Coordinates of N, CA and C in Angstrom, one line a residue:
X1 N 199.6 115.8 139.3 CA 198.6 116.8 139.1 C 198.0 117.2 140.5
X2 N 199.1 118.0 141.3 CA 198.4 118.2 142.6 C 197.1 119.3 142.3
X3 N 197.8 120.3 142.0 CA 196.7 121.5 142.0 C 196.4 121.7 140.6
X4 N 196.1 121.1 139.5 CA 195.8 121.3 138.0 C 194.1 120.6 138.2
X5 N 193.2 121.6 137.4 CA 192.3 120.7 136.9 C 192.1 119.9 136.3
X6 N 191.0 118.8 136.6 CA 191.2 117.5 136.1 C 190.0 117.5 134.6
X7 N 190.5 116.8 134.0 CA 189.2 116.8 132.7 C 187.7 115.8 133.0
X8 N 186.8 116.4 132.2 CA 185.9 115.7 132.6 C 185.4 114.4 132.6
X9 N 186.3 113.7 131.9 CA 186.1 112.1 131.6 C 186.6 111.7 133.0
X10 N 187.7 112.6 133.2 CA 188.1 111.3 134.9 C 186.8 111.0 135.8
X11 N 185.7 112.2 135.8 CA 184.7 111.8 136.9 C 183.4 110.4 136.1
X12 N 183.9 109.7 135.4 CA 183.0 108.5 135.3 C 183.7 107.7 135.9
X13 N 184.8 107.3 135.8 CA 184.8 106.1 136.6 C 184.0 106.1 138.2
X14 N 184.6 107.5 139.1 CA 183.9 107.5 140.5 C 182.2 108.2 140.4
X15 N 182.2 108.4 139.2 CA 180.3 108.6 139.6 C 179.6 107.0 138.9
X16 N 180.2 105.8 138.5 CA 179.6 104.9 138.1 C 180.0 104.6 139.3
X17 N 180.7 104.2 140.3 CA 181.4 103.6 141.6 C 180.3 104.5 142.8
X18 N 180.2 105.6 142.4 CA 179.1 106.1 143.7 C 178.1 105.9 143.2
X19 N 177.0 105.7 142.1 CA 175.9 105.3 141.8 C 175.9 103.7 142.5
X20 N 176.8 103.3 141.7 CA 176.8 101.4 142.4 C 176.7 101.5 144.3
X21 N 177.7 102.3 144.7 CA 177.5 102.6 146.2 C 176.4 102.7 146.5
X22 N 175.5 103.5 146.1 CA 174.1 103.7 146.7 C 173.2 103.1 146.1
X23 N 173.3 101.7 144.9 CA 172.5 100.8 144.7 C 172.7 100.1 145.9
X24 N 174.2 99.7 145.9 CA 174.3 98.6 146.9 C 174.2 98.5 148.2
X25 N 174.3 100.1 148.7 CA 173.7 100.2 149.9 C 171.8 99.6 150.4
X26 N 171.3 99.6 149.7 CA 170.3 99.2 149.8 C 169.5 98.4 149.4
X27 N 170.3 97.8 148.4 CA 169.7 96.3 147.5 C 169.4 94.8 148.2
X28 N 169.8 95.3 149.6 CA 169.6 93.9 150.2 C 168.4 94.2 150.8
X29 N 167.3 95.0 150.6 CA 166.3 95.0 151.0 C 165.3 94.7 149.8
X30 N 163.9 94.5 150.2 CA 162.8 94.0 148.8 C 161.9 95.2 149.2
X31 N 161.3 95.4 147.7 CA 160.1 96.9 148.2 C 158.6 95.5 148.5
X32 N 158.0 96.2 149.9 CA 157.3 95.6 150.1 C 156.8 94.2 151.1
X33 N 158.3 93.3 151.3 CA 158.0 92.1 151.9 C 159.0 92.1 152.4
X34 N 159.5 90.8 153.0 CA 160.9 90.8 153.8 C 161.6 89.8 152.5
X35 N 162.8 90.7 152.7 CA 164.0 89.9 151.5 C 164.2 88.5 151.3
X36 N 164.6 87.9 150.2 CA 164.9 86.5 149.9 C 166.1 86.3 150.9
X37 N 166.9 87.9 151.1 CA 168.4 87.2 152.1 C 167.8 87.1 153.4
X38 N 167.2 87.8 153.9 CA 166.6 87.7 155.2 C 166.3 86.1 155.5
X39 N 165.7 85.2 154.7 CA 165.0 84.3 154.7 C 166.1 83.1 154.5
X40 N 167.1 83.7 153.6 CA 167.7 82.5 153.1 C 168.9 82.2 154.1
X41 N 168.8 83.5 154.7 CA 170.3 83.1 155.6 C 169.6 83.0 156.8
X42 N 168.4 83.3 157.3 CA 167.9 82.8 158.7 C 167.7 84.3 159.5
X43 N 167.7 85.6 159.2 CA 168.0 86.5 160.4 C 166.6 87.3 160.5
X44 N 166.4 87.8 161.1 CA 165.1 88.5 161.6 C 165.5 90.2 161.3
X45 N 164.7 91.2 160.7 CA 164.7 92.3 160.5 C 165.2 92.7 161.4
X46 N 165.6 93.5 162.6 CA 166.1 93.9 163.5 C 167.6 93.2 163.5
X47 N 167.4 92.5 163.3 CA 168.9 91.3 163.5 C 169.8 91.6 162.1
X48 N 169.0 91.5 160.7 CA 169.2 92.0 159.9 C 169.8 93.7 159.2
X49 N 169.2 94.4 160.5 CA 169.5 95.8 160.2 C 171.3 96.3 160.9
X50 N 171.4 95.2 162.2 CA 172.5 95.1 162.5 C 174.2 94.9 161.8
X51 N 173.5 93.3 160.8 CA 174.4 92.7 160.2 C 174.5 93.4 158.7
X52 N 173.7 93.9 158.5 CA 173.1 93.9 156.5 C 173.3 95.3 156.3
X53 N 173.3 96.2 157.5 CA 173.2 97.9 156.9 C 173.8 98.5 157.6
X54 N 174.0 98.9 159.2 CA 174.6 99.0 159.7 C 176.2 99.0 159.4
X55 N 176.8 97.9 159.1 CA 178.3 97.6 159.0 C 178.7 98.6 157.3
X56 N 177.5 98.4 157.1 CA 177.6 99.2 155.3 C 177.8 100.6 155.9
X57 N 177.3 101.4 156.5 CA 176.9 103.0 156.5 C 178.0 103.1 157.4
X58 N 178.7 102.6 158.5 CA 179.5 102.9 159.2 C 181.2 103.0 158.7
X59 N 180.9 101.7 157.6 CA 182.2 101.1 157.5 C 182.5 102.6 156.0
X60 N 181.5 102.9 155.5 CA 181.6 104.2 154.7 C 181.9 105.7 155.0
X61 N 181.2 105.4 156.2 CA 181.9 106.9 157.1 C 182.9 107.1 157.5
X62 N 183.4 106.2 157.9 CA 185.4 106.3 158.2 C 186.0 106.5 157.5
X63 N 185.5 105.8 156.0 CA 186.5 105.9 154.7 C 186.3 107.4 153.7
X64 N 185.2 107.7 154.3 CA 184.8 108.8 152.9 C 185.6 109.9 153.7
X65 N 186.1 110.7 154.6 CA 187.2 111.3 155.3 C 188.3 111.0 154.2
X66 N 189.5 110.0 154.2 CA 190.2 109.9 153.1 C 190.2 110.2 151.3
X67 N 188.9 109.3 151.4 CA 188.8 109.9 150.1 C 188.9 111.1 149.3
X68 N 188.1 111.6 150.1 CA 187.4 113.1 150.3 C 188.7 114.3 149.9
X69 N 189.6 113.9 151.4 CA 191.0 114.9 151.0 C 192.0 114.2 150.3
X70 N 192.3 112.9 150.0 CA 193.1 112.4 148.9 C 193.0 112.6 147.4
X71 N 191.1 112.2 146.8 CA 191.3 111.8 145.8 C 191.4 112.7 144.9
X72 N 191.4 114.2 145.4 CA 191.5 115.0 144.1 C 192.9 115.0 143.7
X73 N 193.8 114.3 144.3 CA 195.4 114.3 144.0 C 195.6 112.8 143.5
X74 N 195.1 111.9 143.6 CA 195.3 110.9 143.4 C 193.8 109.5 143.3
X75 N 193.1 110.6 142.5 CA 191.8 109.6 141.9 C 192.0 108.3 141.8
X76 N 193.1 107.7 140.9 CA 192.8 106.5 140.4 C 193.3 105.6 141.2
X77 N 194.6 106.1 142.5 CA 195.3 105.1 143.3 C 194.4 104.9 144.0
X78 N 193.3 105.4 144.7 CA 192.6 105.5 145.4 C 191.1 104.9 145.2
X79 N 190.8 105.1 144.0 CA 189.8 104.1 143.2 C 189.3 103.2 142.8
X80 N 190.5 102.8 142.6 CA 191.3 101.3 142.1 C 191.0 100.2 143.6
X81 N 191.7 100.8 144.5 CA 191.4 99.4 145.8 C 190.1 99.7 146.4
X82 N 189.6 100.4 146.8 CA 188.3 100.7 146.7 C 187.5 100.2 145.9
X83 N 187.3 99.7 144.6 CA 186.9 99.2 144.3 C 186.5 97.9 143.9
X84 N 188.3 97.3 144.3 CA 188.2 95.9 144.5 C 188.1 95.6 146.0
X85 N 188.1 96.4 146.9 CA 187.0 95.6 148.1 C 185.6 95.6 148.0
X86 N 184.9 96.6 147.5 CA 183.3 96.7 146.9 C 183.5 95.3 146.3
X87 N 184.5 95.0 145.2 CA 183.6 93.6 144.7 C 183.8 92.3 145.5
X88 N 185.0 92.6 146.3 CA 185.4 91.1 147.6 C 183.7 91.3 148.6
X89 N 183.6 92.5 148.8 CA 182.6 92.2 149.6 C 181.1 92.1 148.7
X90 N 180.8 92.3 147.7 CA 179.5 91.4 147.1 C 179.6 90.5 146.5
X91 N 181.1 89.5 146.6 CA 181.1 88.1 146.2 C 180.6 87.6 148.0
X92 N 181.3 88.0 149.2 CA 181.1 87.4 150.4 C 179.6 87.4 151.0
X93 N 179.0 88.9 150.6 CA 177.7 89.0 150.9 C 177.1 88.3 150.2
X94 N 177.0 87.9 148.2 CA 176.0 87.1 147.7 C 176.1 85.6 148.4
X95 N 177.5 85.4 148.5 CA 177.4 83.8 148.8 C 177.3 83.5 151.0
X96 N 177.1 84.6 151.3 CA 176.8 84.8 152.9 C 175.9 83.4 153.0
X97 N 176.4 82.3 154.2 CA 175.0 81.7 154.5 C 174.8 82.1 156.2
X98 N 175.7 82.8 156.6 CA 175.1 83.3 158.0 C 175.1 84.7 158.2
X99 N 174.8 85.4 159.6 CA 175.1 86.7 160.0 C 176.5 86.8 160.2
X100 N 177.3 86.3 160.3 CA 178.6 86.8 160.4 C 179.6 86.9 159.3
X101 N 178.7 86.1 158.3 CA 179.3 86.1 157.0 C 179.2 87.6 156.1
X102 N 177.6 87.7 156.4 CA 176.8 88.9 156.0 C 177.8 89.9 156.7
X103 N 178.2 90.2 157.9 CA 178.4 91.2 158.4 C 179.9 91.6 157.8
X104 N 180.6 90.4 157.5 CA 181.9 91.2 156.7 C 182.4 91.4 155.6
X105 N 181.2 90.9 155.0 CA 181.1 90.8 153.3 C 180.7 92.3 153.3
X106 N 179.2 93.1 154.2 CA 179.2 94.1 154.2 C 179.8 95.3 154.7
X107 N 180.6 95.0 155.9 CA 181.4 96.1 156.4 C 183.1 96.2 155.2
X108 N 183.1 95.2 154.5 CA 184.2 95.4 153.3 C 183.7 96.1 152.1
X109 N 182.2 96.0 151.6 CA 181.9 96.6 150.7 C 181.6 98.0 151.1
X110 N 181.5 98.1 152.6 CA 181.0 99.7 152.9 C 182.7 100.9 152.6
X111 N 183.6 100.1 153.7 CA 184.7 100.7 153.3 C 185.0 101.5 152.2
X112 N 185.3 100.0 150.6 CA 185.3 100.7 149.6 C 184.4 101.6 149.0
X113 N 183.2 101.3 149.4 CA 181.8 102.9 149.2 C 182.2 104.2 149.7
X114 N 182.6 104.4 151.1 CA 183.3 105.4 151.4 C 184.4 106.2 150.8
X115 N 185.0 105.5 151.0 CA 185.8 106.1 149.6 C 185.6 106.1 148.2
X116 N 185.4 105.7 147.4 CA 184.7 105.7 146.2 C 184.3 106.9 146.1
X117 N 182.9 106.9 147.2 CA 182.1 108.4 146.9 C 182.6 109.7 147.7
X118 N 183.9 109.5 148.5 CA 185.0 111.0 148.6 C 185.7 111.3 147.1
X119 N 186.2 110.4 146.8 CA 186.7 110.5 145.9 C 185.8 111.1 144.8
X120 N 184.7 110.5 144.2 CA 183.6 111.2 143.4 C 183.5 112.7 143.7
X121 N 183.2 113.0 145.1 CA 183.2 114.4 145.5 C 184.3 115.7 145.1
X122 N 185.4 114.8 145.6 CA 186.9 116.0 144.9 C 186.8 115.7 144.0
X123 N 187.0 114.7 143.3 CA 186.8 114.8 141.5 C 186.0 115.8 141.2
X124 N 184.8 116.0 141.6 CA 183.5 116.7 141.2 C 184.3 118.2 141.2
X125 N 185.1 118.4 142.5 CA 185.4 120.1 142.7 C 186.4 120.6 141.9
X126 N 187.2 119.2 140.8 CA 188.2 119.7 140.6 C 188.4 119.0 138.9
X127 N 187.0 119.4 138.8 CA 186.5 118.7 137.1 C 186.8 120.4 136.5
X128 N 187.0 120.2 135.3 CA 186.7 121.5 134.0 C 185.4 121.6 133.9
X129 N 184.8 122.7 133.7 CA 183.5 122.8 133.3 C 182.8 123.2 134.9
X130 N 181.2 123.1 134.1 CA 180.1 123.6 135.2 C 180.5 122.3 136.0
X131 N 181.4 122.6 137.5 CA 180.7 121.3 138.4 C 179.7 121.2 139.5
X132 N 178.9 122.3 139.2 CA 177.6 122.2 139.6 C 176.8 121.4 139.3
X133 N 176.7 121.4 137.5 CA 175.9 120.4 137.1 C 176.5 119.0 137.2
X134 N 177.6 118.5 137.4 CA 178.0 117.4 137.2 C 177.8 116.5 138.7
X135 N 177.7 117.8 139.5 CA 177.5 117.5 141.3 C 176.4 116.7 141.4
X136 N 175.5 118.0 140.7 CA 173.6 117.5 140.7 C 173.3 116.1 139.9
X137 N 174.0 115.7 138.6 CA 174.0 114.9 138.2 C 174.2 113.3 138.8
X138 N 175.5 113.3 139.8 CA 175.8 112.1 140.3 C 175.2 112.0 141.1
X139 N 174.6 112.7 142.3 CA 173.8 113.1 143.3 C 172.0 112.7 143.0
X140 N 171.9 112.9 141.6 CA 170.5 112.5 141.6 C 170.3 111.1 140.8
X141 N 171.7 111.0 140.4 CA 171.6 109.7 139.9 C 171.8 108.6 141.2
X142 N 172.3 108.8 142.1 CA 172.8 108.1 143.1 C 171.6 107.9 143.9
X143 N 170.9 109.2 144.1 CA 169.6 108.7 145.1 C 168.3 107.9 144.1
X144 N 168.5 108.1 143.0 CA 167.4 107.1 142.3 C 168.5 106.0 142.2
X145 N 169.7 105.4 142.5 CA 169.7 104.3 142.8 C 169.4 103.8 144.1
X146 N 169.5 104.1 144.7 CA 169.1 104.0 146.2 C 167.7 103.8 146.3
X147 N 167.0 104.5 145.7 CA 165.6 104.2 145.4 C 164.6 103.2 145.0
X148 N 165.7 103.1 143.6 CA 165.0 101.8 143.1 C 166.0 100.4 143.0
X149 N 167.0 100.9 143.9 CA 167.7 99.0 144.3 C 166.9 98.5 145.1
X150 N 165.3 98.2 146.0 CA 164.9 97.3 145.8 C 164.0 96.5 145.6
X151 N 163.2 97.7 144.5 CA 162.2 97.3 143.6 C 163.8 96.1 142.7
X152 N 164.4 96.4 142.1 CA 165.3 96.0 141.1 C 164.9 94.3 141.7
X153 N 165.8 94.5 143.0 CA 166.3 93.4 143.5 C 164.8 92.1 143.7
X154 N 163.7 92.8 144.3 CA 162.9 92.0 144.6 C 162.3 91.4 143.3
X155 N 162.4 92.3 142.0 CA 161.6 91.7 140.7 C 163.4 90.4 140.4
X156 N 164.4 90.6 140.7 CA 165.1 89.7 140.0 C 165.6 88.9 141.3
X157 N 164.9 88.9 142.4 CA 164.9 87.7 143.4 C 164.2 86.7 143.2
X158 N 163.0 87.5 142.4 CA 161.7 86.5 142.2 C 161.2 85.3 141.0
X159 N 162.3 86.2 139.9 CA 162.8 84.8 139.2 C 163.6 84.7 138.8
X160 N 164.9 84.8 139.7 CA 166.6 84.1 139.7 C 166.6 83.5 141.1
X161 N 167.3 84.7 142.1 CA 167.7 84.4 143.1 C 168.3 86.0 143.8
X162 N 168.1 85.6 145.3 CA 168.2 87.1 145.9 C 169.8 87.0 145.4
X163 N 170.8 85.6 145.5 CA 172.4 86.0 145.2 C 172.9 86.3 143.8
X164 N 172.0 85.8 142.8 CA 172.4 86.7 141.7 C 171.9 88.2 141.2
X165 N 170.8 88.4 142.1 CA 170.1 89.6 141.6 C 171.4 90.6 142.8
X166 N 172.1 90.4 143.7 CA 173.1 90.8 144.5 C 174.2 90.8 143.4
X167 N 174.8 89.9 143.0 CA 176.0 89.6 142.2 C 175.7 90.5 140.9
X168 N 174.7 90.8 140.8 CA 174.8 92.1 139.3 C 175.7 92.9 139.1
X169 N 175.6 93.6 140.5 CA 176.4 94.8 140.4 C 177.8 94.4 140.5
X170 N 178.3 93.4 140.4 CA 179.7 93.3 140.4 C 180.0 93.6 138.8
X171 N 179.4 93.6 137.8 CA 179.3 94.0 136.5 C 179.7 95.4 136.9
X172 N 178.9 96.4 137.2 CA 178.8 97.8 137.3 C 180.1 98.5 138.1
X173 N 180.7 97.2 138.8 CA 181.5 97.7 139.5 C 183.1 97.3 138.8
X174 N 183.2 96.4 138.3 CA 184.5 95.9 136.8 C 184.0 97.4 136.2
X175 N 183.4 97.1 135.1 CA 182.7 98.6 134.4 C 183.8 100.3 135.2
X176 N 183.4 100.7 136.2 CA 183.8 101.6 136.7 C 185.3 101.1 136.8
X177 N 185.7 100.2 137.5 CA 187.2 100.1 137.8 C 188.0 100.0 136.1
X178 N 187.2 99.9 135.4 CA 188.1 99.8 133.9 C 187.9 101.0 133.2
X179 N 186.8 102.0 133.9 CA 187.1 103.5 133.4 C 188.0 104.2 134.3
X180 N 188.5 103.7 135.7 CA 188.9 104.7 136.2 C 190.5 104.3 135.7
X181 N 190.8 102.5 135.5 CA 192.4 102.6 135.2 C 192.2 103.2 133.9
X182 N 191.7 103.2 132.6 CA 192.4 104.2 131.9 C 192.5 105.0 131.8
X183 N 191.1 105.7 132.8 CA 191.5 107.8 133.2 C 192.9 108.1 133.7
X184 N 193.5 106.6 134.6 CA 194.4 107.0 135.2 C 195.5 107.0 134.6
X185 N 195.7 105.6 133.5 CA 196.5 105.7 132.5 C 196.9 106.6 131.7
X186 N 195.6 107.3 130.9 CA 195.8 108.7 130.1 C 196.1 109.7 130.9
X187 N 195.6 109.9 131.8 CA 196.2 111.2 132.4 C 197.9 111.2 132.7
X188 N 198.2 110.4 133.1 CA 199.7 109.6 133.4 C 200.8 109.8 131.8
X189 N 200.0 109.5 130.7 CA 200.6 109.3 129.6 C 200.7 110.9 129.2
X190 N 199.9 111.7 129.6 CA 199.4 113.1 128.9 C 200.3 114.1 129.6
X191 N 200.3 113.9 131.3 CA 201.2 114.2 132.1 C 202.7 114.6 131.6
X192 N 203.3 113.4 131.4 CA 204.5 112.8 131.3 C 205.1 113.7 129.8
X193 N 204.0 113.6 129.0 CA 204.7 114.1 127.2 C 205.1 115.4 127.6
X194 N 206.3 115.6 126.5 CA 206.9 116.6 126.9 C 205.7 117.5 126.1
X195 N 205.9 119.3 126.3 CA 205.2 120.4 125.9 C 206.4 120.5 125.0
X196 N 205.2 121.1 123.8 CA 206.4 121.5 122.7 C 205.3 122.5 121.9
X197 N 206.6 123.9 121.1 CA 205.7 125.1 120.6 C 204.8 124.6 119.1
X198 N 204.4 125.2 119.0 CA 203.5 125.4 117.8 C 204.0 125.7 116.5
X199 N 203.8 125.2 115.9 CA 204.8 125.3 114.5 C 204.7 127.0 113.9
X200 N 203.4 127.5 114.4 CA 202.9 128.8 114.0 C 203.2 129.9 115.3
X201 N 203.7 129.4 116.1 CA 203.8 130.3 117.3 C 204.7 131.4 117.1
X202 N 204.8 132.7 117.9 CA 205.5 133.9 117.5 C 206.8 133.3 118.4
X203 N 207.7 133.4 117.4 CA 209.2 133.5 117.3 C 209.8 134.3 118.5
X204 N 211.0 134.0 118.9 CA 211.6 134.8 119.5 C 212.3 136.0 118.7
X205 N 212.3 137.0 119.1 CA 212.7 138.0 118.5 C 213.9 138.2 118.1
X206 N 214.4 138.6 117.2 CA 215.5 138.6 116.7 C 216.7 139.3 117.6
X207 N 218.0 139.3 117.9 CA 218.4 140.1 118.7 C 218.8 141.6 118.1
X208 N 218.9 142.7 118.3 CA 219.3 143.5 117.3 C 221.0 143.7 116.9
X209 N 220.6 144.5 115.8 CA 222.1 144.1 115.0 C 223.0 145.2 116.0
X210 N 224.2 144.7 115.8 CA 225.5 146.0 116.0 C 225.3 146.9 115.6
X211 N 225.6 148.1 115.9 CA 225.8 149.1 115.2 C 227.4 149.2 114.8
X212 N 227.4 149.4 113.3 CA 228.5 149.4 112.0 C 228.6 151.0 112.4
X213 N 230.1 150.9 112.5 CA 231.2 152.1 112.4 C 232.0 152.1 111.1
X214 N 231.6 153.4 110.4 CA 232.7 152.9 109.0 C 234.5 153.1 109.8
X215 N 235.4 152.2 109.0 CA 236.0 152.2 109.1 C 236.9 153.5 108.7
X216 N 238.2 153.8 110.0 CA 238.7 154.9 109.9 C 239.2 155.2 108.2
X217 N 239.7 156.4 108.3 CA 240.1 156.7 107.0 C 241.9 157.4 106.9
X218 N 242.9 157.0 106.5 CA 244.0 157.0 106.6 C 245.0 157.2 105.2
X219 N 245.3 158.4 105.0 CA 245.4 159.1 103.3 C 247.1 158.3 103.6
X220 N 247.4 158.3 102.5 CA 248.4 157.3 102.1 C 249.9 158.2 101.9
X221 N 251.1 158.0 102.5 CA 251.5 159.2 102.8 C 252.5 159.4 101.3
X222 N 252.8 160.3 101.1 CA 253.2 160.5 99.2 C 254.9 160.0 99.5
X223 N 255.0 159.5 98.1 CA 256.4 158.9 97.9 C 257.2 160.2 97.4
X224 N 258.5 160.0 98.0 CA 259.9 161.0 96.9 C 259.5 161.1 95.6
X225 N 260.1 161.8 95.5 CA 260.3 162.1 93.4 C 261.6 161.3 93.1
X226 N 261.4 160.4 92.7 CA 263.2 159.4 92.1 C 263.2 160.2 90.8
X227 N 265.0 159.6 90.8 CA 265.3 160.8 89.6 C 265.1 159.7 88.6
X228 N 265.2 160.6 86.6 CA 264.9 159.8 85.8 C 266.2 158.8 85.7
X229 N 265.8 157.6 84.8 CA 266.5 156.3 84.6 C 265.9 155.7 85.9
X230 N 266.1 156.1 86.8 CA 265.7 154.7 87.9 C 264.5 153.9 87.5

């Protein structure tokens, strides 16, 4: 399906994947105080912004370029590993005990963020329907995640743990990767079926008949007169 529009179910799997992006981008911070990870892993705000956000925002700018001009041709190949490095890197970032741990747990989840949310973009341009509204939709869903990842984080740091209130979103992110393989599956299956007509469809037209020549006409040529007795 290079140049075919895509239907509108494909864009959930990458607008649950870019919503999670922009939770996760910013869930390692607390509204209001300095984070449980800050504390638990030893690093100072400034030191913090190095290891913890930084490697996220950069490691997503490189990748969203690809996405971006790939994924309207190929959403789900593209979605798919992207998505399982988002979850390699919030298993490495929840269980981080230092800054170097932090830093590649997050520059792995940034990656797959970047693409994820190119990919959401060309999906968006190349959905059926209004995708204006479906633009505005992921877009405002995305920044109220961003928003409130760390109000979320700081109420479920405060009675769990900053690494399981982190490890949530690996839920949200299974979730997305199991809508995008079957978008990819059905489209694949739907692709592939042969096209066939309509039981009610207009017929090909009949060819027309020959045109009938009567056959010549040929008088029968007269016999002798035989004599009598014969």
């Amino acid at each position: 399906m290079s140049g075919a529009e895509l239907p509108w179910w494909a864009l959930i799997g990458p607008a649950l994947a870019t919503i999670t992006s922009f939770f996760t981008a910013t869930s390692v911070y607390e509204a209001g105080r300095v984070s449980h990870m800050m504390m638990d892993i030893g690093v100072l705000p400034r030191e913090f912004l190095l290891v913890g956000v930084l490697p996220y925002l950069l490691a997503a700018a490189i990748t969203f370029a690809p996405g971006f001009l790939l994924g309207g041709r190929f959403p789900t190949a593209l979605l798919v590993p992207a998505l399982g490095l988002m979850i390699i890197g919030v298993f490495l970032t929840s269980f981080a005990s230092g800054g170097a741990m932090l830093l590649v747990g997050r520059a792995i989840s940034g990656l797959g963020a970047g693409v994820a949310v190119g990919v959401a973009v060309a999906v968006v341009r190349r959905i059926k329907g209004p995708r204006a509204v479906a633009a505005t939709a992921v877009a405002a869903l995305g920044a109220l995640a961003a928003v409130a990842a760390p109000f979320v984080n700081r109420a479920l740091s405060e009675t769990t743990s900053f690494r399981i209130a982190y490890l949530a979103t690996v839920l949200f992110l299974f979730t997305a990767l199991f809508a995008s393989a079957v978008s990819g599956i059905v489209r694949a299956v739907t692709a592939n079926r042969p096209t066939r007509s309509g039981p009610y469809g207009m017929p090909y037209p009949a060819p027309y008949p020959a045109p009938q020549h009567p056959a010549p006409y040929y008088p029968a040529a007269p016999h002798p007169p035989q004599a009598p007795g014969r």
